[in-house]
Coordinates of C-alpha atoms in Angstrom, one line a residue:
Chain A
M581 CA -61.6 8.6 -34.0
T582 CA -60.5 9.2 -30.4
L583 CA -63.2 10.0 -28.0
L584 CA -62.2 13.7 -27.0
P585 CA -62.9 15.5 -30.3
L586 CA -66.1 13.4 -30.3
A587 CA -67.2 14.5 -26.8
V588 CA -66.1 18.2 -27.5
R589 CA -68.0 18.4 -30.7
S590 CA -71.0 16.7 -29.1
L591 CA -70.8 19.4 -26.4
W592 CA -70.5 22.1 -29.2
N593 CA -73.6 20.9 -30.7
R594 CA -75.6 21.7 -27.3
R595 CA -73.3 24.7 -26.7
A596 CA -76.5 26.7 -25.1
T597 CA -77.2 24.3 -22.2
A598 CA -73.7 23.3 -21.6
G599 CA -72.6 27.0 -21.4
L600 CA -75.2 27.7 -18.8
T601 CA -74.4 24.6 -16.9
I602 CA -70.7 25.8 -17.1
L603 CA -71.9 28.9 -15.9
S604 CA -73.9 27.7 -12.9
I605 CA -70.6 25.9 -11.7
A606 CA -68.5 28.9 -12.2
I607 CA -70.7 30.9 -10.0
S608 CA -70.9 28.1 -7.1
V609 CA -67.2 27.7 -7.3
A610 CA -66.5 31.3 -7.4
L611 CA -68.7 31.7 -4.4
L612 CA -66.8 29.1 -2.2
L613 CA -63.3 30.3 -3.3
S614 CA -64.3 33.9 -2.6
V615 CA -65.4 33.4 0.7
R616 CA -62.4 31.5 1.6
Q617 CA -60.1 34.1 0.2
F618 CA -61.9 36.8 1.6
S619 CA -61.8 35.6 5.0
E620 CA -58.2 34.8 4.8
Q621 CA -57.3 38.1 3.3
A622 CA -59.3 40.2 5.8
R623 CA -57.6 38.1 8.8
S624 CA -54.1 38.9 7.7
A625 CA -54.9 42.5 7.0
F626 CA -56.4 42.8 10.1
A627 CA -53.6 41.2 11.9
S628 CA -50.9 43.3 10.2
T629 CA -52.5 46.6 11.2
I630 CA -50.6 46.7 14.5
S631 CA -47.4 45.1 15.7
G632 CA -45.0 45.8 18.4
T633 CA -47.3 47.4 20.8
D634 CA -47.4 45.7 24.0
L635 CA -50.7 47.3 25.4
I636 CA -53.6 49.6 24.5
V637 CA -55.1 51.6 27.2
G638 CA -58.6 53.2 27.0
A639 CA -61.4 54.1 29.2
R640 CA -63.1 50.8 30.6
S641 CA -65.3 49.3 28.3
G642 CA -65.1 46.1 26.0
D643 CA -61.5 45.0 24.8
I644 CA -62.8 44.7 21.2
N645 CA -64.6 48.1 21.2
L646 CA -61.2 49.6 22.4
L647 CA -59.1 47.8 19.9
L648 CA -61.6 48.6 17.1
Y649 CA -61.7 52.4 18.0
S650 CA -58.1 53.2 18.7
V651 CA -56.4 51.1 16.0
F652 CA -59.1 50.8 13.1
H653 CA -60.7 54.0 14.0
L654 CA -64.2 52.4 14.0
G655 CA -66.7 53.4 16.5
S656 CA -66.0 55.7 18.9
A657 CA -64.7 55.8 22.5
T658 CA -67.2 55.9 25.7
N659 CA -64.5 57.9 27.5
N660 CA -61.2 59.1 27.6
V661 CA -58.0 58.8 29.7
S662 CA -56.7 61.6 31.5
W663 CA -53.5 63.4 30.4
P664 CA -51.8 63.2 34.0
F665 CA -52.4 59.4 33.8
Y666 CA -50.9 59.5 30.3
E667 CA -47.8 61.6 31.7
R668 CA -47.4 58.9 34.6
L669 CA -47.2 56.2 32.3
A670 CA -45.1 57.5 29.7
K671 CA -42.4 58.4 32.7
H672 CA -42.9 54.7 34.1
R673 CA -39.6 53.0 34.3
Q674 CA -40.9 49.7 32.6
V675 CA -42.4 51.7 29.9
A676 CA -40.2 52.2 26.8
W677 CA -42.5 54.5 24.8
A678 CA -46.3 55.8 25.1
I679 CA -48.1 57.1 22.1
P680 CA -51.1 59.1 22.7
L681 CA -54.1 59.1 20.4
S682 CA -56.7 61.5 20.2
L683 CA -59.6 60.9 17.9
G684 CA -62.8 62.5 17.2
D685 CA -62.4 65.3 14.5
S686 CA -62.5 64.4 10.6
H687 CA -61.6 66.1 7.5
R688 CA -64.1 65.0 4.5
G689 CA -64.8 61.8 5.9
F690 CA -61.5 60.8 7.0
R691 CA -60.7 60.7 10.7
V692 CA -58.4 63.1 12.1
L693 CA -55.7 61.5 14.6
G694 CA -53.8 63.9 17.1
T695 CA -50.7 62.5 18.5
N696 CA -47.1 63.1 19.1
D697 CA -43.5 62.3 17.5
D698 CA -43.4 58.9 19.1
Y699 CA -46.1 57.8 16.7
Y700 CA -43.8 58.3 13.6
R701 CA -40.9 56.9 15.7
H702 CA -42.4 53.8 17.3
Y703 CA -45.6 52.8 15.7
R704 CA -45.1 49.3 14.0
F705 CA -47.4 47.2 11.6
G706 CA -47.2 44.2 9.6
D707 CA -43.8 42.4 9.6
D708 CA -42.3 45.2 12.0
R709 CA -42.4 48.1 9.6
K710 CA -42.5 51.6 10.4
I711 CA -44.1 54.7 9.0
E712 CA -42.3 56.2 6.1
F713 CA -42.9 59.4 4.5
A714 CA -43.6 59.1 0.6
A715 CA -43.3 63.0 0.7
G716 CA -42.5 65.4 3.1
R717 CA -41.9 65.2 6.9
A718 CA -43.4 64.7 10.2
P719 CA -45.4 67.7 11.7
A720 CA -43.2 70.3 13.5
D721 CA -45.4 73.5 13.5
L722 CA -48.8 73.7 15.6
Y723 CA -50.9 73.5 12.3
D724 CA -48.9 70.9 10.4
A725 CA -50.9 68.1 9.2
V726 CA -49.5 64.7 7.6
I727 CA -51.9 62.5 5.6
G728 CA -52.2 58.9 4.9
A729 CA -51.7 57.6 1.1
E730 CA -55.5 57.1 0.6
V731 CA -56.5 60.5 1.8
A732 CA -53.8 62.0 -0.6
R733 CA -55.1 59.7 -3.3
T734 CA -58.9 60.2 -3.0
L735 CA -58.5 63.9 -2.4
G736 CA -55.7 64.7 -4.5
Y737 CA -53.8 66.4 -1.9
K738 CA -50.2 67.3 -1.9
A739 CA -47.7 68.7 0.2
G740 CA -48.5 72.5 0.8
E741 CA -52.4 71.9 0.7
Q742 CA -54.1 73.9 3.2
I743 CA -57.1 72.0 5.0
V744 CA -59.9 72.5 7.4
I745 CA -61.0 70.0 9.9
A746 CA -64.2 69.4 11.0
H747 CA -65.9 68.9 14.3
G748 CA -66.9 65.2 15.0
A749 CA -66.4 62.1 12.9
G750 CA -69.3 62.2 10.5
S751 CA -68.4 62.2 6.7
T752 CA -70.6 65.5 6.4
S753 CA -70.1 67.9 9.3
F754 CA -71.6 71.6 9.7
A755 CA -69.4 72.6 12.4
E756 CA -65.8 73.4 11.0
H757 CA -62.8 74.6 12.6
A758 CA -62.4 77.1 9.7
D759 CA -60.5 79.9 11.5
K760 CA -57.4 77.5 12.2
P761 CA -56.4 75.9 8.7
F762 CA -53.8 73.1 8.6
T763 CA -51.0 72.9 6.2
V764 CA -50.3 69.2 4.6
V765 CA -46.6 69.0 5.3
G766 CA -46.2 65.2 4.6
V767 CA -47.5 62.3 3.0
I768 CA -47.0 58.6 4.6
A769 CA -46.4 55.9 2.0
P770 CA -49.0 53.4 1.6
T771 CA -49.3 51.0 4.5
G772 CA -52.5 49.0 3.6
T773 CA -53.8 49.8 7.1
P774 CA -56.1 52.5 8.6
I775 CA -53.0 55.0 8.7
D776 CA -53.6 55.4 4.9
R777 CA -57.2 56.9 5.9
T778 CA -56.1 59.0 8.3
V779 CA -54.8 62.8 8.6
H780 CA -52.6 63.3 11.4
V781 CA -51.6 66.3 13.4
S782 CA -50.3 67.0 16.8
L783 CA -51.9 66.6 20.3
A784 CA -51.5 70.3 20.9
A785 CA -53.2 71.3 17.5
I786 CA -56.4 69.4 18.6
Q787 CA -56.2 71.3 21.8
A788 CA -56.0 74.6 20.0
I789 CA -58.6 74.1 17.7
H790 CA -60.9 73.3 20.4
L791 CA -59.7 76.1 22.7
D792 CA -62.7 78.5 22.1
W793 CA -65.2 75.8 21.8
Q794 CA -68.1 75.3 24.4
S795 CA -70.4 72.3 24.6
G796 CA -69.5 71.1 21.1
M797 CA -70.3 74.4 19.5
P798 CA -68.0 77.3 18.4
A799 CA -68.0 80.2 20.7
P800 CA -69.9 83.3 19.9
K801 CA -67.8 86.0 17.9
G802 CA -65.9 87.9 20.2
Q803 CA -65.0 85.3 22.3
R804 CA -63.1 83.3 19.7
V805 CA -59.4 82.7 19.9
S806 CA -57.4 83.4 16.9
A807 CA -55.0 80.8 15.5
Q808 CA -52.2 83.2 16.4
D809 CA -53.7 83.8 19.7
A810 CA -53.8 80.0 20.3
R811 CA -50.1 79.7 20.0
Q812 CA -49.5 81.6 23.1
Q813 CA -51.7 79.6 25.3
D814 CA -51.2 76.4 27.3
L815 CA -52.1 73.7 24.7
T816 CA -51.5 70.7 27.1
P817 CA -54.6 68.6 26.6
D818 CA -56.8 67.4 29.2
S819 CA -57.2 63.8 28.1
V820 CA -56.7 61.5 25.2
T821 CA -58.8 58.8 23.7
A822 CA -56.1 55.9 23.9
I823 CA -52.4 55.1 24.6
L824 CA -50.3 52.7 22.8
I825 CA -47.5 51.3 24.8
G826 CA -44.1 49.5 24.2
L827 CA -42.5 48.0 27.2
K828 CA -38.9 47.8 27.8
S829 CA -39.5 44.2 28.5
K830 CA -42.1 41.8 27.4
I831 CA -41.8 39.9 30.8
D832 CA -43.6 43.0 32.4
T833 CA -46.7 42.8 30.1
F834 CA -49.1 41.0 32.1
Q835 CA -47.9 43.0 35.4
I836 CA -48.5 46.5 33.8
Q837 CA -51.7 45.4 32.1
R838 CA -53.2 44.4 35.6
S839 CA -51.7 47.3 37.6
I840 CA -53.8 49.6 34.9
N841 CA -56.8 47.5 35.1
E842 CA -56.8 47.9 38.7
Y843 CA -55.7 51.5 38.9
R844 CA -58.1 53.1 41.5
G845 CA -57.7 56.9 39.8
E846 CA -60.0 56.3 37.0
P847 CA -61.8 53.3 35.2
L848 CA -59.2 52.1 32.7
L849 CA -58.7 49.0 30.4
A850 CA -55.3 47.7 29.2
I851 CA -55.5 45.0 26.4
L852 CA -53.1 42.9 24.7
P853 CA -53.6 44.0 21.1
G854 CA -52.5 40.4 19.6
V855 CA -54.8 38.5 21.9
T856 CA -57.7 40.7 21.3
L857 CA -57.4 40.5 17.4
Q858 CA -57.6 36.7 18.0
N859 CA -60.8 37.3 20.2
L860 CA -62.1 39.6 17.3
W861 CA -61.7 36.6 14.9
S862 CA -62.9 34.0 16.8
I863 CA -66.3 35.8 16.7
V864 CA -65.9 36.6 13.2
G865 CA -64.9 33.0 12.6
N866 CA -68.4 32.0 13.3
V867 CA -69.9 34.0 10.4
E868 CA -67.0 32.5 8.3
V869 CA -68.0 28.8 9.1
A870 CA -71.7 30.1 8.0
L871 CA -70.7 31.6 4.7
L872 CA -68.4 28.6 4.1
A873 CA -71.4 26.1 4.7
V874 CA -73.6 28.3 2.2
G875 CA -70.6 27.8 -0.1
L876 CA -70.8 24.1 0.0
L877 CA -74.2 23.9 -0.3
V878 CA -74.3 26.1 -3.5
T879 CA -71.3 24.2 -4.9
A880 CA -73.4 21.0 -4.3
A881 CA -76.3 22.6 -6.1
G882 CA -74.1 23.1 -9.2
L883 CA -73.1 19.6 -9.1
V884 CA -76.6 18.5 -9.2
C885 CA -77.1 21.1 -12.0
L886 CA -74.5 19.3 -13.9
L887 CA -76.1 16.0 -13.4
V888 CA -79.4 17.4 -14.5
A889 CA -78.2 18.7 -17.5
I890 CA -76.7 15.3 -18.6
L891 CA -79.3 13.2 -17.6
A892 CA -81.7 15.6 -19.5
S893 CA -79.8 15.3 -22.8
L894 CA -79.7 11.6 -22.6
N895 CA -83.1 11.0 -24.1
E896 CA -82.4 13.5 -27.0
R897 CA -79.2 12.0 -27.5
R898 CA -80.4 8.0 -28.1
R899 CA -80.0 8.7 -31.7
E900 CA -76.4 9.6 -31.3
M901 CA -75.5 6.9 -29.0
A902 CA -76.9 4.6 -31.6
I903 CA -75.2 5.7 -34.4
L904 CA -71.9 5.7 -32.4
R905 CA -72.8 2.0 -31.7
S906 CA -73.5 1.3 -35.1
V907 CA -70.1 2.8 -36.2
G908 CA -68.4 0.3 -33.7
A909 CA -68.1 2.4 -30.4
R910 CA -68.3 -0.2 -27.6
P911 CA -70.7 0.3 -24.4
A912 CA -67.5 1.2 -22.3
H913 CA -66.8 4.1 -25.2
I914 CA -70.5 5.2 -24.5
F915 CA -69.5 5.6 -20.8
A916 CA -66.2 7.2 -21.3
L917 CA -67.8 9.6 -23.5
L918 CA -70.4 10.6 -20.9
V919 CA -68.1 10.7 -17.9
S920 CA -65.3 12.8 -20.1
E921 CA -68.1 15.4 -21.0
A922 CA -69.0 15.8 -17.2
V923 CA -65.4 16.2 -16.1
G924 CA -64.9 18.7 -19.0
V925 CA -67.7 20.8 -18.1
A926 CA -66.9 20.8 -14.5
A927 CA -63.3 21.8 -15.1
L928 CA -64.2 24.5 -17.7
G929 CA -66.8 25.6 -14.9
M930 CA -64.2 25.5 -12.4
L931 CA -61.7 27.5 -14.4
V932 CA -64.0 30.3 -14.9
G933 CA -65.1 30.2 -11.4
V934 CA -61.2 31.0 -10.3
L935 CA -61.1 33.6 -13.1
C936 CA -64.3 35.2 -11.3
T937 CA -62.5 34.8 -8.1
Y938 CA -60.0 37.2 -9.2
L939 CA -62.5 39.4 -10.8
A940 CA -64.3 39.6 -7.4
L941 CA -61.4 40.4 -5.2
A942 CA -60.3 43.0 -8.1
I943 CA -63.6 44.8 -7.4
A944 CA -63.6 44.4 -3.7
R945 CA -59.8 45.7 -3.3
P946 CA -60.4 49.2 -3.7
L947 CA -63.8 49.2 -1.7
V948 CA -62.1 47.6 1.1
Q949 CA -59.2 50.0 0.8
H950 CA -61.1 53.0 0.7
T951 CA -63.7 52.1 3.4
Y952 CA -61.3 50.4 5.9
G953 CA -58.1 51.4 4.8
L954 CA -57.0 47.5 4.5
L955 CA -55.3 46.3 1.7
L956 CA -56.3 42.9 0.7
Q957 CA -53.7 40.8 -1.1
W958 CA -54.1 38.8 -4.2
P959 CA -55.2 35.1 -3.8
A960 CA -53.0 33.0 -1.9
W961 CA -53.8 29.4 -2.9
S962 CA -53.6 27.0 -0.3
L963 CA -53.6 23.1 -0.1
T964 CA -57.1 23.8 1.1
D965 CA -58.1 25.4 -2.1
L966 CA -56.5 22.7 -4.0
A967 CA -58.4 20.1 -2.0
I968 CA -61.6 21.8 -2.7
L969 CA -61.1 21.9 -6.3
C970 CA -59.7 18.4 -6.5
G971 CA -62.9 17.2 -4.3
F972 CA -65.0 19.0 -6.9
L973 CA -63.7 17.3 -9.9
T974 CA -64.1 13.8 -8.0
A975 CA -67.6 14.6 -7.4
A976 CA -68.2 15.7 -10.9
T977 CA -66.7 12.5 -12.0
L978 CA -69.0 10.3 -9.8
A979 CA -72.0 12.6 -10.9
G980 CA -71.1 12.2 -14.5
A981 CA -70.8 8.2 -13.8
I982 CA -74.7 8.3 -13.0
P983 CA -76.0 9.2 -16.6
A984 CA -72.8 7.4 -18.1
W985 CA -74.0 4.0 -16.5
Q986 CA -77.7 4.6 -17.4
A987 CA -76.4 5.4 -21.0
Y988 CA -74.1 2.4 -21.1
R989 CA -77.1 0.0 -20.0
R990 CA -79.3 1.6 -22.4
S991 CA -76.8 1.3 -25.2
L992 CA -76.6 -2.4 -24.6
A993 CA -80.5 -3.0 -24.3
D994 CA -81.8 -0.7 -27.0
G995 CA -78.7 0.0 -29.2
L996 CA -80.0 0.1 -32.9
T997 CA -83.5 -1.0 -32.4
I998 CA -84.7 2.3 -31.7
R999 CA -87.7 3.6 -33.4
L1000 CA -87.6 7.1 -34.9
Chain B
M1043 CA -81.2 57.1 15.2
S1044 CA -81.6 60.9 15.7
R1045 CA -79.1 63.2 17.3
G1046 CA -81.4 63.7 20.3
K1047 CA -81.9 60.1 20.8
R1048 CA -78.4 59.1 20.3
T1049 CA -77.4 61.9 22.9
L1050 CA -79.9 60.3 25.4
F1051 CA -78.8 56.8 24.7
V1052 CA -75.2 57.8 25.2
T1053 CA -76.2 59.7 28.6
L1054 CA -77.8 56.6 29.7
L1055 CA -74.9 54.5 28.9
C1056 CA -72.6 56.9 30.8
A1057 CA -74.9 56.7 33.9
T1058 CA -74.9 53.0 33.8
A1059 CA -71.0 53.2 33.5
T1060 CA -70.9 55.4 36.4
C1061 CA -72.8 53.0 38.5
A1062 CA -70.5 50.4 37.7
A1063 CA -67.6 52.3 38.5
A1064 CA -69.0 53.3 41.7
E1065 CA -69.8 49.7 42.7
D1066 CA -66.2 48.8 41.5
E1067 CA -65.1 51.1 44.5
M1068 CA -67.1 49.2 47.2
F1069 CA -65.2 45.9 46.2
E1070 CA -61.5 45.0 46.9
D1071 CA -61.6 42.2 43.9
H1072 CA -63.8 42.3 41.1
H1073 CA -62.0 40.1 38.6
A1074 CA -63.6 37.3 37.0
H1075 CA -64.0 34.1 38.8
E1076 CA -65.2 31.2 36.9
H1077 CA -65.0 27.7 38.2
G1078 CA -63.4 25.3 36.0
V1079 CA -61.5 28.0 34.4
A1080 CA -57.7 28.9 35.6
T1081 CA -55.4 31.4 33.7
L1082 CA -52.1 31.4 33.0
N1083 CA -50.2 34.4 31.5
V1084 CA -47.0 33.5 29.9
A1085 CA -44.4 36.5 29.2
V1086 CA -41.2 35.8 27.3
D1087 CA -38.1 38.2 26.7
A1088 CA -34.5 37.3 25.9
S1089 CA -33.8 34.3 28.5
R1090 CA -36.6 35.1 30.8
L1091 CA -39.9 33.2 31.1
A1092 CA -42.3 34.6 33.5
L1093 CA -45.7 32.8 34.5
Q1094 CA -48.7 33.9 36.5
F1095 CA -51.0 31.3 37.3
R1096 CA -54.5 32.0 39.0
S1097 CA -57.3 29.1 39.8
P1098 CA -60.1 29.1 41.8
A1099 CA -59.7 26.9 44.7
M1100 CA -62.4 24.9 43.5
N1101 CA -60.2 23.4 40.5
L1102 CA -57.5 22.5 42.7
V1103 CA -59.0 21.2 45.9
G1104 CA -62.8 20.7 45.2
F1105 CA -64.1 23.5 47.7
E1106 CA -63.7 27.1 48.4
H1107 CA -64.5 27.2 52.3
R1108 CA -62.0 27.2 54.9
P1109 CA -60.7 23.6 55.0
R1110 CA -62.9 22.0 57.9
T1111 CA -61.7 18.3 58.0
A1112 CA -58.2 16.7 58.0
Q1113 CA -59.2 15.6 54.4
D1114 CA -59.9 19.4 53.4
Q1115 CA -56.4 20.3 55.1
A1116 CA -54.6 17.5 53.1
A1117 CA -55.9 18.5 49.9
V1118 CA -54.8 22.1 50.3
S1119 CA -51.4 20.8 51.5
Q1120 CA -51.2 18.7 48.2
A1121 CA -52.4 21.7 46.1
L1122 CA -49.6 23.9 47.5
E1123 CA -47.1 21.3 47.1
W1124 CA -47.7 20.9 43.5
L1125 CA -47.9 24.8 42.8
R1126 CA -44.3 25.0 45.2
D1127 CA -42.9 22.6 42.3
P1128 CA -42.8 25.0 39.2
A1129 CA -40.3 22.9 37.6
G1130 CA -42.2 19.8 37.7
Q1131 CA -45.8 21.2 37.1
F1132 CA -44.7 23.8 34.2
Q1133 CA -42.1 22.6 32.0
P1134 CA -40.5 24.8 29.3
S1135 CA -38.9 22.8 26.3
A1136 CA -36.3 20.8 27.8
E1137 CA -33.5 21.8 25.2
A1138 CA -33.9 25.3 26.3
S1139 CA -32.1 24.4 29.9
C1140 CA -34.4 26.6 32.0
R1141 CA -33.8 26.8 35.5
V1142 CA -36.5 28.6 38.4
V1143 CA -35.3 31.8 39.7
K1144 CA -38.5 32.9 41.5
S1145 CA -41.2 31.3 42.9
E1146 CA -44.2 32.9 44.9
V1147 CA -47.2 30.8 45.8
T1148 CA -50.2 32.7 47.4
P1149 CA -52.7 30.2 49.5
P1150 CA -56.3 31.1 49.1
D1151 CA -57.8 33.8 51.4
W1152 CA -60.4 31.9 52.9
E1153 CA -62.0 34.6 54.3
D1154 CA -62.4 36.7 51.2
P1155 CA -65.8 38.7 51.1
S1156 CA -66.8 37.7 47.6
G1157 CA -67.1 34.0 49.0
H1158 CA -64.6 33.0 46.4
S1159 CA -61.0 32.0 47.3
E1160 CA -58.0 31.2 44.7
F1161 CA -54.9 30.0 44.5
A1162 CA -52.0 32.4 42.7
A1163 CA -48.5 31.6 41.8
D1164 CA -46.0 33.8 40.1
Y1165 CA -42.8 32.1 38.7
E1166 CA -39.6 33.3 36.8
F1167 CA -37.4 30.9 34.7
D1168 CA -34.1 31.9 33.4
C1169 CA -33.1 29.6 30.1
Q1170 CA -29.8 29.2 29.0
K1171 CA -30.7 28.5 25.2
Q1172 CA -33.4 30.9 24.5
A1173 CA -33.7 30.0 20.8
A1174 CA -34.8 26.5 22.1
L1175 CA -37.7 27.9 24.1
Q1176 CA -40.6 27.0 22.0
H1177 CA -43.1 25.2 24.4
L1178 CA -44.4 25.0 27.7
Y1179 CA -45.8 21.8 29.1
V1180 CA -48.3 22.2 31.5
R1181 CA -48.2 19.1 33.8
L1182 CA -50.5 20.6 36.5
L1183 CA -53.7 20.0 34.3
E1184 CA -53.3 16.5 35.3
H1185 CA -54.1 17.4 38.8
L1186 CA -57.0 19.9 38.3
E1187 CA -60.4 18.8 38.1
A1188 CA -60.9 16.8 34.8
E1189 CA -62.9 19.4 33.1
T1190 CA -60.7 22.3 34.0
K1191 CA -59.4 24.6 31.3
I1192 CA -56.6 26.7 31.6
E1193 CA -56.9 30.1 29.5
A1194 CA -53.2 30.9 28.3
Q1195 CA -52.4 34.2 27.1
V1196 CA -48.6 34.6 25.6
A1197 CA -46.8 37.8 25.3
A1198 CA -43.7 37.0 23.5
P1199 CA -41.3 39.0 21.5
D1200 CA -42.7 37.8 18.0
G1201 CA -46.4 38.4 19.2
Q1202 CA -49.0 37.9 21.4
H1203 CA -51.7 35.1 21.4
S1204 CA -54.1 33.0 23.4
T1205 CA -54.8 29.5 23.8
E1206 CA -57.1 27.1 25.8
L1207 CA -55.3 24.2 27.5
T1208 CA -57.1 21.0 28.5
R1209 CA -56.0 17.6 29.7
A1210 CA -55.8 16.6 26.2
N1211 CA -53.7 19.4 25.2
T1212 CA -51.3 20.2 27.7
R1213 CA -48.5 22.0 25.3
L1214 CA -48.6 25.7 25.0
V1215 CA -47.0 27.2 22.2
L1216 CA -44.6 30.2 23.0
R1217 CA -43.1 31.4 19.8
K1218 CA -44.9 31.9 16.4
P1219 CA -48.4 33.3 17.0
V1220 CA -51.1 30.5 16.3
R1221 CA -53.8 32.1 14.2

């Protein structure tokens, strides 16, 4: 009789304990792998949110703050950029395109972004992908809106839907621009970026809905400007929240950045999105290391658990060992039996752990996409993950060798003389 | 935070910001000046490679006051000599066959009201084989004070990134953004 079926049957005999050991190993492995996968996936999702933009310009604050509110629509701006400055920038001979962004309003928890046609023409994300429409077209009329894929999915909107924009960025707002409803004219194909969670309108529309507002409140009846009358008025905005810039030549990047940062007219900040993303991740990186350390410790605890389970079983299995010896098993067989048991339990635990990682990601994906508009990819197993798994198996083998060695020595000494 | 509190908080923040802005108006030069750290901005497009190097005088000559002795003067001349030799101090990948087309070195303004003075240098290279332009080797680090770091930022057609260069790591990757 070979050793393996014997080991399997012996384990089956102790299936409750073995099952729990496998579970504890699975949890520890899943924790370590999930931490790694999540940080990797989140990093690449964040990094692919913006590409091809050379500079982002906003009011002077922190570089990460500017990146977060302009691109990820997280948090809010402390101040705006004046419209004349935007016009100067857009006309600058070294600037190829300048996309104005106006944020601050929302629709049922989704941010509303006021921008112009350049956004649909020049915005790039991921590997130089541009915005494409799943249905409809870019806004043409003043009260046209274009929605992201996640907005369309969550709220069940299609082209032709009438929507009302709320004042402020909260998920519940009591001040609505109900007098000037918008028509959804397009749905943007899924991008896996915050675009999916955004309602896009024109800059003029943002101006129009605020025409008759005074200090954050709708004007009293009688002083209101109707949706039709608003069309006749000057809808040039006073300011925008941020500007995305594409340059004719990358060579000018730092020169333009410096002249914006040193601009005396108003306090402005120009950032390089790629470099700022990297800065952001270097901060998040510390948290990542802490989480990984916790993951490693829990994995070590899982190994100890395995060791304890086998060591504890040794006493009750003296009889089993004795019988094995009596039917001709050598001490070396006993050793191999226990090591293979440890390796088997560890391998099974790892397998379940990997499955749990997929499960965790499957649960987190829709949540992350809904909250941040970022699309996490399925696990991309790297050599590091493989090394972690191999390392774990090696550690399990070594851990299994401890009780195996004990049983080996004992089987030599007390073999069949055991008293029952 | 309640709405009222938040408004107050924002108002306070704005007030601080206004003060900071007002202060900015008073000084000519208000960018960061950190001893032991120099900055290098590198922009790449088509056959062009543009470099902007800024360093507190401390890193290059060991002082920031007007040169007083012959020794001080010699140190400054030496530093300027290094900076006026871009091809020797900033070497793009040899296979790219780059040549210097612009070199502007600004010596420190010893009378700067901030009390700090710095060297500035702007260069441009023209490279025949742009595809081979993968790295920039910063030899200047060997001449800077031993612990000096260069904070390098790269803006290239395939992305932007930043790296810290030291004597142990003088090679700046220009192409793939490193994550």
